[in-house]
Coordinates of C-alpha atoms in Angstrom, one line a residue:
X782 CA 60.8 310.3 -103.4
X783 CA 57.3 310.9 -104.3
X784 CA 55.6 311.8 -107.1
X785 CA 52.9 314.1 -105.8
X786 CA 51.5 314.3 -102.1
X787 CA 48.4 316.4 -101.5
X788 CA 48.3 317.7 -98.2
X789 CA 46.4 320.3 -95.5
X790 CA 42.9 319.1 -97.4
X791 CA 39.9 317.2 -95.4
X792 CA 40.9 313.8 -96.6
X793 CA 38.1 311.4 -97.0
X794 CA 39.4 307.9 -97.7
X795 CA 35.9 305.8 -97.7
X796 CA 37.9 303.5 -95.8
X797 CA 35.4 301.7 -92.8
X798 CA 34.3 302.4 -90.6
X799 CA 32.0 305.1 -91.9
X800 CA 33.6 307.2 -94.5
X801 CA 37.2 307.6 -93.2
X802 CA 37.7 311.5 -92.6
X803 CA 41.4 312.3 -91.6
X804 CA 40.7 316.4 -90.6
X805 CA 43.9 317.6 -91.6
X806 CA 45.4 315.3 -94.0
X807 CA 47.3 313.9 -96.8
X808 CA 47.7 311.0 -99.5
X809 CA 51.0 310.6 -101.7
X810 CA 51.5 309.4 -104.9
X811 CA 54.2 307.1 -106.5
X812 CA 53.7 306.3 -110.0
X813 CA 50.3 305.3 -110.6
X814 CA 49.6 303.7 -107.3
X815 CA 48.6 305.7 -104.0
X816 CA 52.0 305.2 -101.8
X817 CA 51.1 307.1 -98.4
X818 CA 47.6 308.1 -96.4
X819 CA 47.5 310.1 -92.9
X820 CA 48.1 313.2 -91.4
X821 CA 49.1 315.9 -93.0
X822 CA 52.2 316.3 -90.2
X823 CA 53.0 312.7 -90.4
X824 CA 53.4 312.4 -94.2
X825 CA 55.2 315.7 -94.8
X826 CA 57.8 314.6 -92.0
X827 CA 58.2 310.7 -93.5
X828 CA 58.2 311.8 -97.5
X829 CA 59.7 314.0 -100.2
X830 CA 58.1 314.7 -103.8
X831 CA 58.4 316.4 -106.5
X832 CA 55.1 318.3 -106.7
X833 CA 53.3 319.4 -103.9
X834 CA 49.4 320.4 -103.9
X835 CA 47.9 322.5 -100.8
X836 CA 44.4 321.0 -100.5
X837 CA 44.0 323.7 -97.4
X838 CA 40.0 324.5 -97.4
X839 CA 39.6 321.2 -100.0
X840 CA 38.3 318.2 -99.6
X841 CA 40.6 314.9 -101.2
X842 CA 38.4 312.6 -101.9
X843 CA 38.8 308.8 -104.3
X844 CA 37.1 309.2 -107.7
X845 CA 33.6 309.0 -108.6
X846 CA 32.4 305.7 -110.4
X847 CA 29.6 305.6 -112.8
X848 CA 27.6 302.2 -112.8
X849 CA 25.8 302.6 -115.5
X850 CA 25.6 304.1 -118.5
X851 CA 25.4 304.7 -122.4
X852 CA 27.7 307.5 -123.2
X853 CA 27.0 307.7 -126.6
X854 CA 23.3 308.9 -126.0
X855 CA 24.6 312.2 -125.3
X856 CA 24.4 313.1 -128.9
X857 CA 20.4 313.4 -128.4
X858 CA 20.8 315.0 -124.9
X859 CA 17.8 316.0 -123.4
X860 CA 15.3 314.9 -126.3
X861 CA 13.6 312.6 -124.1
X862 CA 12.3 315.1 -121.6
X863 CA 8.4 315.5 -120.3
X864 CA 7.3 312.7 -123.1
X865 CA 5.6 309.0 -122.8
X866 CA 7.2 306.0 -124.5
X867 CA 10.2 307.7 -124.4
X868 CA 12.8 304.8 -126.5
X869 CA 11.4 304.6 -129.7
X870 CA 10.9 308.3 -130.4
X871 CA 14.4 309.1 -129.2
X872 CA 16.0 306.4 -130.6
X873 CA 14.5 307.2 -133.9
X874 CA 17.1 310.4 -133.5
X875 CA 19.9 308.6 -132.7
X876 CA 19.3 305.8 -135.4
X877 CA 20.2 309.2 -138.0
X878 CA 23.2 310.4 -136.0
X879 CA 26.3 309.2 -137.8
X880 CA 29.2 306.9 -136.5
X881 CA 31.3 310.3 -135.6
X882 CA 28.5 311.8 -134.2
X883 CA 28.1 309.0 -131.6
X884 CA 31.7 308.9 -130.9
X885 CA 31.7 312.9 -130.1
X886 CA 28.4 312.4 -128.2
X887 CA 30.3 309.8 -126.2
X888 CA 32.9 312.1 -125.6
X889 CA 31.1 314.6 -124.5
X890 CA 29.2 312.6 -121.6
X891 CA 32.9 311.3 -120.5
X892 CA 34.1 314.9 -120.7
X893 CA 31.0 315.9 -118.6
X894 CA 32.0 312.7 -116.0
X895 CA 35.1 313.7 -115.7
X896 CA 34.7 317.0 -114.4
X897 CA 32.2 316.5 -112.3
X898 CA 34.6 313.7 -110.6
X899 CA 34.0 311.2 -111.6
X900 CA 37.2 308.3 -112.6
X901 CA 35.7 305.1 -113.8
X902 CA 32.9 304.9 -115.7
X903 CA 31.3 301.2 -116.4
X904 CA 30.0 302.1 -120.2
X905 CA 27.8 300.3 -122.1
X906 CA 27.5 301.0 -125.8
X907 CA 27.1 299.6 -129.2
X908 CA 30.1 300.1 -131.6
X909 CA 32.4 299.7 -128.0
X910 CA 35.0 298.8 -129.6
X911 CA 35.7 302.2 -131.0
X912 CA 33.9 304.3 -129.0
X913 CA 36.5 303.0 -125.8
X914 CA 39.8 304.9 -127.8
X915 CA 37.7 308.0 -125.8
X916 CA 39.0 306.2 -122.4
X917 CA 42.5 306.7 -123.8
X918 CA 42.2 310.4 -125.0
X919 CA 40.2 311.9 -122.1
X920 CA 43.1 309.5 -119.6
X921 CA 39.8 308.4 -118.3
X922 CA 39.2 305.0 -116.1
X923 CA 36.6 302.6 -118.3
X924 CA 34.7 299.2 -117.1
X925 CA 33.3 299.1 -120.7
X926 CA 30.9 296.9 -122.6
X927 CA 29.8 296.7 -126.5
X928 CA 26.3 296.4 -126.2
X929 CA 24.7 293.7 -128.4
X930 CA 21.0 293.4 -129.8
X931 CA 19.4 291.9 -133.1
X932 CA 16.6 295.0 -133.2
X933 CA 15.4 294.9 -136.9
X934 CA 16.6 298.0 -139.3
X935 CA 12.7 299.2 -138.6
X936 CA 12.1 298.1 -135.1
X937 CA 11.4 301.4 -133.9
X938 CA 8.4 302.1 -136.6
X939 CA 7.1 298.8 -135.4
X940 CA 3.9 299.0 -132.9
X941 CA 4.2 299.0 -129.3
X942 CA 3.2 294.7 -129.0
X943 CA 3.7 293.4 -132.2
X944 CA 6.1 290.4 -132.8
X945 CA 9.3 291.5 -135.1
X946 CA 11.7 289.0 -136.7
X947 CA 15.3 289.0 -135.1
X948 CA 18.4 290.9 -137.4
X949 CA 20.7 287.6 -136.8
X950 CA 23.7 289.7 -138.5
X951 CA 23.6 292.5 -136.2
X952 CA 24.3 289.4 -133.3
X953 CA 27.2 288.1 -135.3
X954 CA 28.8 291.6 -135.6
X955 CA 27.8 292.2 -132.1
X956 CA 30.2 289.2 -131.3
X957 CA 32.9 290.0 -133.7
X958 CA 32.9 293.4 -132.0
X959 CA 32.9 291.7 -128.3
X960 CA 35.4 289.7 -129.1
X961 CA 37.7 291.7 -130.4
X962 CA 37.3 294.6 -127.7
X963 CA 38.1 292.0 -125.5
X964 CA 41.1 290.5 -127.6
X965 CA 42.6 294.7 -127.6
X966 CA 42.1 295.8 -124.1
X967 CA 42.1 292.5 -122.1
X968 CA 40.8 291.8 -118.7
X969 CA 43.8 292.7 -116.5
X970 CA 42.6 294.8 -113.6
X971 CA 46.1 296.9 -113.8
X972 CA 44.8 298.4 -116.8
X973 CA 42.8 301.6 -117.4
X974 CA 40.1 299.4 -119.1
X975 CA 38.8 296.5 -118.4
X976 CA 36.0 294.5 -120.1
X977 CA 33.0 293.0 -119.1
X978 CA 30.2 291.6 -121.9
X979 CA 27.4 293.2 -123.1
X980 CA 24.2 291.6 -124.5
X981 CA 21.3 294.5 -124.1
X982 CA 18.8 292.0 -122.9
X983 CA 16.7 289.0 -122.9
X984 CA 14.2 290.5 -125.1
X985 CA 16.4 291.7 -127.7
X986 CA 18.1 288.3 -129.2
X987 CA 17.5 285.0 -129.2
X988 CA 18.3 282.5 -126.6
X989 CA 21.0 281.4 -128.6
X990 CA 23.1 284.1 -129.1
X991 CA 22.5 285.0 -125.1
X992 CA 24.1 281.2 -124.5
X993 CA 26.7 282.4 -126.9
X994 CA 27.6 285.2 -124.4
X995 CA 27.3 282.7 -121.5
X996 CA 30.3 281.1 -123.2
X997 CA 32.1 283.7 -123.9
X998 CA 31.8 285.2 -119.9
X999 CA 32.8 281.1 -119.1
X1000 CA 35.9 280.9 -121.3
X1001 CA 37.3 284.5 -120.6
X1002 CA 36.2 285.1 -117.0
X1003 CA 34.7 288.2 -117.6
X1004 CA 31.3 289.4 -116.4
X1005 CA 28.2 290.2 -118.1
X1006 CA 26.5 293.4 -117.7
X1007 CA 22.9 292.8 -119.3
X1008 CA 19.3 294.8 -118.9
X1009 CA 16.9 292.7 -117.3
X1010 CA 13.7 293.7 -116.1
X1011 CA 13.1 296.8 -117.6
X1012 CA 9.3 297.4 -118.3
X1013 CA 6.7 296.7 -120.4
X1014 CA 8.3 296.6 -123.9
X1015 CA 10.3 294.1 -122.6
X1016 CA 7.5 292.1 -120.6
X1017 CA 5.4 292.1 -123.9
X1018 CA 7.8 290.7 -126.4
X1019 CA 8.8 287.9 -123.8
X1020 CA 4.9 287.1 -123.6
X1021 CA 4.8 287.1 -127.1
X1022 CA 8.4 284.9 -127.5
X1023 CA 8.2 282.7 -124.9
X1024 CA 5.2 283.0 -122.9
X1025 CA 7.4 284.3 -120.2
X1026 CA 8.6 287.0 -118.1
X1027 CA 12.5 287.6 -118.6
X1028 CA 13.5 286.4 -114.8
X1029 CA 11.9 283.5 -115.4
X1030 CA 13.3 282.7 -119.0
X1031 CA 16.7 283.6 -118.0
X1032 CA 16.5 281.2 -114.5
X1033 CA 15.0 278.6 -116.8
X1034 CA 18.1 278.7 -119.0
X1035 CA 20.2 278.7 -115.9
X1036 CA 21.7 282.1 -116.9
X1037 CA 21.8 284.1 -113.8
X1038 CA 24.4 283.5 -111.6
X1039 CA 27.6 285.7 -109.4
X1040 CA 29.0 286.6 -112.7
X1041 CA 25.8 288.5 -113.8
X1042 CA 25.2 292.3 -113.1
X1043 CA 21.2 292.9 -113.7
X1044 CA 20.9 296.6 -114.7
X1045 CA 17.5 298.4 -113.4
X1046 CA 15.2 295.4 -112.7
X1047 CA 12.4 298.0 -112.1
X1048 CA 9.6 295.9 -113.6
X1049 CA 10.7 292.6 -111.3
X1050 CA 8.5 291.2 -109.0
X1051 CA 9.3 290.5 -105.7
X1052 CA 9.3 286.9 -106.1
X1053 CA 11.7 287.5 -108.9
X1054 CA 13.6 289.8 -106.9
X1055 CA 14.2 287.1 -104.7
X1056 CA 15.6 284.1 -107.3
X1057 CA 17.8 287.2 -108.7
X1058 CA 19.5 288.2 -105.3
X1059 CA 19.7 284.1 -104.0
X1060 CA 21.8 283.4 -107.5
X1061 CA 24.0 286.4 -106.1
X1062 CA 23.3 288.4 -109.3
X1063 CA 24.5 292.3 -108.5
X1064 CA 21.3 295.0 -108.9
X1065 CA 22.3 298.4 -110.8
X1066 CA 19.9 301.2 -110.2
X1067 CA 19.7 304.8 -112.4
X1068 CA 17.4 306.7 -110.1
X1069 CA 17.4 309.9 -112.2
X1070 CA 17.2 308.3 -115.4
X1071 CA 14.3 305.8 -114.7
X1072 CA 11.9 308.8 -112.6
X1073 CA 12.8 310.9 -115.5
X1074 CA 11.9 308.4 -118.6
X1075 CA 9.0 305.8 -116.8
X1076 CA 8.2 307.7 -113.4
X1077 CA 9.2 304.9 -111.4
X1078 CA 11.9 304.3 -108.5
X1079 CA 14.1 300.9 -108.8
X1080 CA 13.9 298.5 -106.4
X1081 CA 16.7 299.3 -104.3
X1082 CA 14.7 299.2 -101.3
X1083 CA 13.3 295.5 -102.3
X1084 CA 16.4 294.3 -103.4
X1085 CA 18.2 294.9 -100.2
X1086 CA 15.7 293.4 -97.9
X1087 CA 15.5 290.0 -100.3
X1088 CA 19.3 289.6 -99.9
X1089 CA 20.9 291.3 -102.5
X1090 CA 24.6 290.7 -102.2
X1091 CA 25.5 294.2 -104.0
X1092 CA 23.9 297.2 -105.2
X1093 CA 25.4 300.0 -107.5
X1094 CA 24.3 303.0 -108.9
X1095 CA 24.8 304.9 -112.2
X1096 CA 23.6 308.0 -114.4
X1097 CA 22.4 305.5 -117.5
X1098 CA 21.6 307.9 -120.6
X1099 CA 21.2 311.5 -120.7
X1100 CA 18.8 311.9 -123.4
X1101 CA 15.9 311.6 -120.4
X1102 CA 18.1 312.1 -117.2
X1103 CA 19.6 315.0 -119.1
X1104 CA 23.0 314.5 -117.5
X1105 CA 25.8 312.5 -116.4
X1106 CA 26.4 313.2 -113.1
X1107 CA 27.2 311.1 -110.1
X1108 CA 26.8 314.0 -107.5
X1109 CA 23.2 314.6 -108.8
X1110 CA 22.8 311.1 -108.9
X1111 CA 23.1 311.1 -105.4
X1112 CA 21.5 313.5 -104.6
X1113 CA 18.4 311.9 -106.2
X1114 CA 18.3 308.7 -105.0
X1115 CA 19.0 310.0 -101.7
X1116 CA 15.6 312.3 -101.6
X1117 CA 13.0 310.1 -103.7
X1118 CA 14.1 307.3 -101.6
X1119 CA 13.4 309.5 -97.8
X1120 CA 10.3 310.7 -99.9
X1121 CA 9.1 307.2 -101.0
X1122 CA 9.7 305.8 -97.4
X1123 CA 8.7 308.5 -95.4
X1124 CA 11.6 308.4 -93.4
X1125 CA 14.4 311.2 -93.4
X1126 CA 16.9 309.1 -91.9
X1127 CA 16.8 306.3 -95.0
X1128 CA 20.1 306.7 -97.7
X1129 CA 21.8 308.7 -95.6
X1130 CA 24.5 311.3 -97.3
X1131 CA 27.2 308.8 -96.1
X1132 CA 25.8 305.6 -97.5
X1133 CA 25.0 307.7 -101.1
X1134 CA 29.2 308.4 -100.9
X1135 CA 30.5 305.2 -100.2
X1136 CA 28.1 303.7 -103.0
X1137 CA 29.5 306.3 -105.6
X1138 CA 32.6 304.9 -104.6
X1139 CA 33.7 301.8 -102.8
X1140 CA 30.4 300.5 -103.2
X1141 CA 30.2 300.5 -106.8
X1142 CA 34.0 298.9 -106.8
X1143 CA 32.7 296.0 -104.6
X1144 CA 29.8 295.7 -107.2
X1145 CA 31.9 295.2 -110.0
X1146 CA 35.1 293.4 -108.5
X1147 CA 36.9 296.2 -109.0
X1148 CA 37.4 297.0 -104.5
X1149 CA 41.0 296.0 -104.9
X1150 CA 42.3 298.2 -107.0
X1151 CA 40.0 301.5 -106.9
X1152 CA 36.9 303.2 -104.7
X1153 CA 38.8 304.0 -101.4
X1154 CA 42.3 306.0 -100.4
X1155 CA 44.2 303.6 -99.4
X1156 CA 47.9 302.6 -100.1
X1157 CA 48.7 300.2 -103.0
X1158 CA 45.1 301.2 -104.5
X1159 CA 45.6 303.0 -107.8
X1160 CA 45.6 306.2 -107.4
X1161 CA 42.5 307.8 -109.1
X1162 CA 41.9 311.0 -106.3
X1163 CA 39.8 314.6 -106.4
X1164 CA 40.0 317.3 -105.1
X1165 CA 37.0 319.7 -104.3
X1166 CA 37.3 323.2 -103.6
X1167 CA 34.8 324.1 -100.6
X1168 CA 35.5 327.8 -100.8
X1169 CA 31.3 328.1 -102.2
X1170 CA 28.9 329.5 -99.7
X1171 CA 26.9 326.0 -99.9
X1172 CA 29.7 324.2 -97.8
X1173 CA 29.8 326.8 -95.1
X1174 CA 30.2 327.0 -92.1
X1175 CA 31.8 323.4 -91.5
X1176 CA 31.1 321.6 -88.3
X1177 CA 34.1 319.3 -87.7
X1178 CA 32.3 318.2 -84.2
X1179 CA 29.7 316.9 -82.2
X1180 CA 29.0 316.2 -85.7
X1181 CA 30.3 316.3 -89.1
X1182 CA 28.8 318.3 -91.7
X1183 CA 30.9 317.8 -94.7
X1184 CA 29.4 314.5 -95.5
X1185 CA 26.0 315.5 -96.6
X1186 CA 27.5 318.4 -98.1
X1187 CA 29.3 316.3 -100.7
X1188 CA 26.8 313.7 -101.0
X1189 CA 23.2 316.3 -101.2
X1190 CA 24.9 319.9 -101.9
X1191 CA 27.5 319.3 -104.6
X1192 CA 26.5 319.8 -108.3
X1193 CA 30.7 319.1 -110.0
X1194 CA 31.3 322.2 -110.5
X1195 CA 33.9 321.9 -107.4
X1196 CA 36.3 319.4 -108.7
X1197 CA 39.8 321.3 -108.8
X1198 CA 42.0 318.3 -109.2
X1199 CA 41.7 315.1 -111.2
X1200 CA 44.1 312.6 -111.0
X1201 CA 43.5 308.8 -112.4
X1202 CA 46.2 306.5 -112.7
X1203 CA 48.9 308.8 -110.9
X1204 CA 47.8 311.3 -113.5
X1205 CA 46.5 314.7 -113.6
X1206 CA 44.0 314.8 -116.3
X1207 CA 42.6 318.0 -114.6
X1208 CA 44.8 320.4 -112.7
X1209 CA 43.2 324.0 -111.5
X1210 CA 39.9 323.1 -112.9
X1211 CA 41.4 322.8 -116.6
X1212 CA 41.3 319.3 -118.6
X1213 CA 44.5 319.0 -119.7
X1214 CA 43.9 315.7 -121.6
X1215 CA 41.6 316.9 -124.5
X1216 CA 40.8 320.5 -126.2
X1217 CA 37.4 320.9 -124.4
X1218 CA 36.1 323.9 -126.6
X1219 CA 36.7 321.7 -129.8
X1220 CA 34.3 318.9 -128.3
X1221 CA 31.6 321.2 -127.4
X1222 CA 31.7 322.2 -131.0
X1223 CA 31.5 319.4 -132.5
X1224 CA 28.3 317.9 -130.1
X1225 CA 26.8 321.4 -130.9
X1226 CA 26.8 320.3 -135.0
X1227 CA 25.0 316.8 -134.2
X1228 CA 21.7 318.9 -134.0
X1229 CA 21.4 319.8 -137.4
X1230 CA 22.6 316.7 -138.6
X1231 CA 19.6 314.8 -136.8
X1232 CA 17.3 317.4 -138.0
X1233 CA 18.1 317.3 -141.8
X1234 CA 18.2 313.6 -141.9
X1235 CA 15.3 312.9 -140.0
X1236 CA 13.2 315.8 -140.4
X1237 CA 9.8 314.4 -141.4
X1238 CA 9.8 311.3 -138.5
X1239 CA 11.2 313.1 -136.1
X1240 CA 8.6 316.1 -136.1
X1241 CA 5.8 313.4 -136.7
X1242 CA 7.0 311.4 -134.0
X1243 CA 8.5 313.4 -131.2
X1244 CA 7.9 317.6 -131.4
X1245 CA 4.2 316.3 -131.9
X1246 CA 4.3 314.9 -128.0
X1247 CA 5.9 318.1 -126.9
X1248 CA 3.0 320.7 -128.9
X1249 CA 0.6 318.1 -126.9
X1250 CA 1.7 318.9 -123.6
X1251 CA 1.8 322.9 -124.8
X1252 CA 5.8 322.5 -124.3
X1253 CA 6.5 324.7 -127.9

């Protein structure tokens, strides 16, 4: 007997070839694992459950995964919209946002990830290790990080090229807190979170500590999940340092290798591109985020033709993106990338789905367990309700339609059914996990709270941009 089996729903598994469609079909449900995949006829005359869910005019699809991203910079959503130099005069918000309010601004992006699909999210935060008990309430897949730097107390009054001294106590806390994330939530993959490590880049402590990390990836087994390559702040204060780039510090110190995930690499050069991609490095681009906060596209294009062994995607921080969204997120990359190449047919609507899925779990290590429908897989499903006028009419053949109407048309608003770990966390469009009103309310109080502490910098600093470009 099972526990659940959805049936009568187009059922895209993201099995190969292509994306798997089974017209009319079905996927059961045994505990937390996925224990039957196929026609709807087939399974309904082999199995029994307890709960059935008709998925007629519904798509079944495997969770979303999110690649990338900083889910506590949702407490200053949107403040980094239409503005130059956009890090130091948001982070000058967030740096007056207190402890609770990051951990309700990280709620808030899960929250938003959630409904709109999505099942894992690879997070990458500082103060992890309290931030990830938000995993647990929400019921919520996380591939998490705590995200380690030695900025000064003042680095972001400090001018745009000047040398700062290293805070060596925020790198031993950043440890501490590594470790002990680590030590409470482990590395098996049969667990709703797993770990990886989490220094914020090459630029941003010293070689030490990053050698430090190294060891610590070595001795547990666990990846690192780093920024590297990520613009001009960053190429400056490696001038300054070391007198070179951060590819070529970081190959000098023999740091790159298979167990290294570089995060945007938008300011790399080819030739850089190149060494990253030979030492089998993985390439994580945030499309949205980086045209929204620098006006530039990642590398993807690059990246692929000089070898690059994997490539994810992710929705990185919404303070400039403005959301966290992997159906927007395909969206994007999908169009700037035809746009940038002049060529329609480039990232097409079935490539942007199996990299929001089964692509991302190849990136990560994580294909075994999650990113397709497929039994034994954990079973971490959606269900999308195609009953809105923008998924009509449905062409089932010569060709499929239903494909680029997922990957181009949906904006998450569709996902019925959310079920991760055998779980429904979302049943008829209600979270059932966590009071969603109360979390809405309390990320609606973090304005004030940034405004009364910060009042003086933050107009000097930020609104002043915005009156500039006649925005208030």
């Amino acid at each position: 007997m099972l526990d659940t089996i959805i049936h009568g729903g187009i059922v895209i598994t993201m099995e190969e070839p292509g994306v798997g469609i089974i017209p009319k079909g079905a996927v059961g449900i045994k505990e937390h694992r996925i224990a039957a995949v196929g026609p709807e006829n087939e399974i309904m005359k082999q199995f029994k459950a307890h709960r059935y869910v008709d998925a007629n005019g519904k798509a079944v699809l495997p969770g979303l995964i999110d690649g990338h991203t900083h889910s506590h910079d949702a407490c200053v959503r949107g403040l980094a919209q239409d503005i130059e130099c956009w890090l130091p005069q948001v982070f000058r918000a967030i740096n007056c946002v207190p402890q609770k309010g990051n951990l309700v601004g990280s709620k808030l992006a899960l929250l938003e990830l959630m409904k709109c699909g999505t099942t894992t999210v690879v997070d990458y935060c500082c103060d992890m290790v309290n931030l990830v008990q938000n995993f647990y309430d929400l019921g919520l897949r996380g591939h998490v990080a705590e995200m380690v730097n030695e900025f000064p107390q003042n680095y972001w009054d400090i001018p745009k090229g000047e040398y700062f001294e290293f805070d060596h106590s925020k790198g031993e806390v950043g440890i501490a807190n590594t470790l002990k994330l680590i030590e409470n939530h482990g590395k098996d993959s049969n667990d709703l979170i797993t770990c990886m490590i989490g220094p914020q880049g090459a630029d941003m402590m010293t070689k030490e500590l990053l050698m430090e990390f190294k060891e610590i990836s070595r001795k547990t087994g666990l990846d690192i999940h780093m920024h590297v390559a990520q613009g001009e702040r960053e190429e400056e204060q490696m001038v300054l340092r070391y007198g070179k780039r951060a590819i070529p510090y970081l190959a000098e110190m023999n740091f790159l290798d298979q167990t290294v995930h570089c995060v945007h690499l938008y300011s790399a050069t080819i030739k850089e591109l190149e060494y990253v991609a030979q030492q089998g490095c993985t390439m994580t681009s945030c499309v949205s985020s980086i045209a929204s906060i620098e006006g530039i596209l990642p590398p993807i294009v690059e990246f692929k033709k000089v070898g690059g062994r994997a490539w994810a995607m992710g929705t990185d921080q919404a303070p400039g993106g403005t959301h966290n969204n992997m159906f927007n997120e395909m969206r994007t990359t999908a169009l700037l990338n035809k746009v940038r190449l002049h060529k329609p047919s480039a990232y097409p609507a079935y490539e942007m789905l199996r990299a929001a899925t089964i692509g991302n779990a190849r990136a990560f290590g994580l294909d075994d367990q999650i990113g397709s429908l497929k039994v034994g897989k954990k079973a971490d499903i959606i269900v999308m309700d195609l009953s809105r006028p923008y998924f009509h009419p449905i062409y089932t053949e010569p060709v499929r339609n239903i494909i680029p109407f997922i990957a181009y048309g949906a904006n998450g608003s569709e996902i019925e059914t959310v079920i991760i770990d055998g779980k429904f966390v979302i049943d008829n469009f209600k979270v059932l996990t966590v009071d969603e009103k109360s979390i809405l309310d309390e990320a609606d109080n973090i304005p004030s709270t940034v405004l009364e502490e910060h009042k003086m910098r933050y107009e000097g600093h930020l609104l002043k941009q915005y009156t500039d470009y006649g925005l208030y």
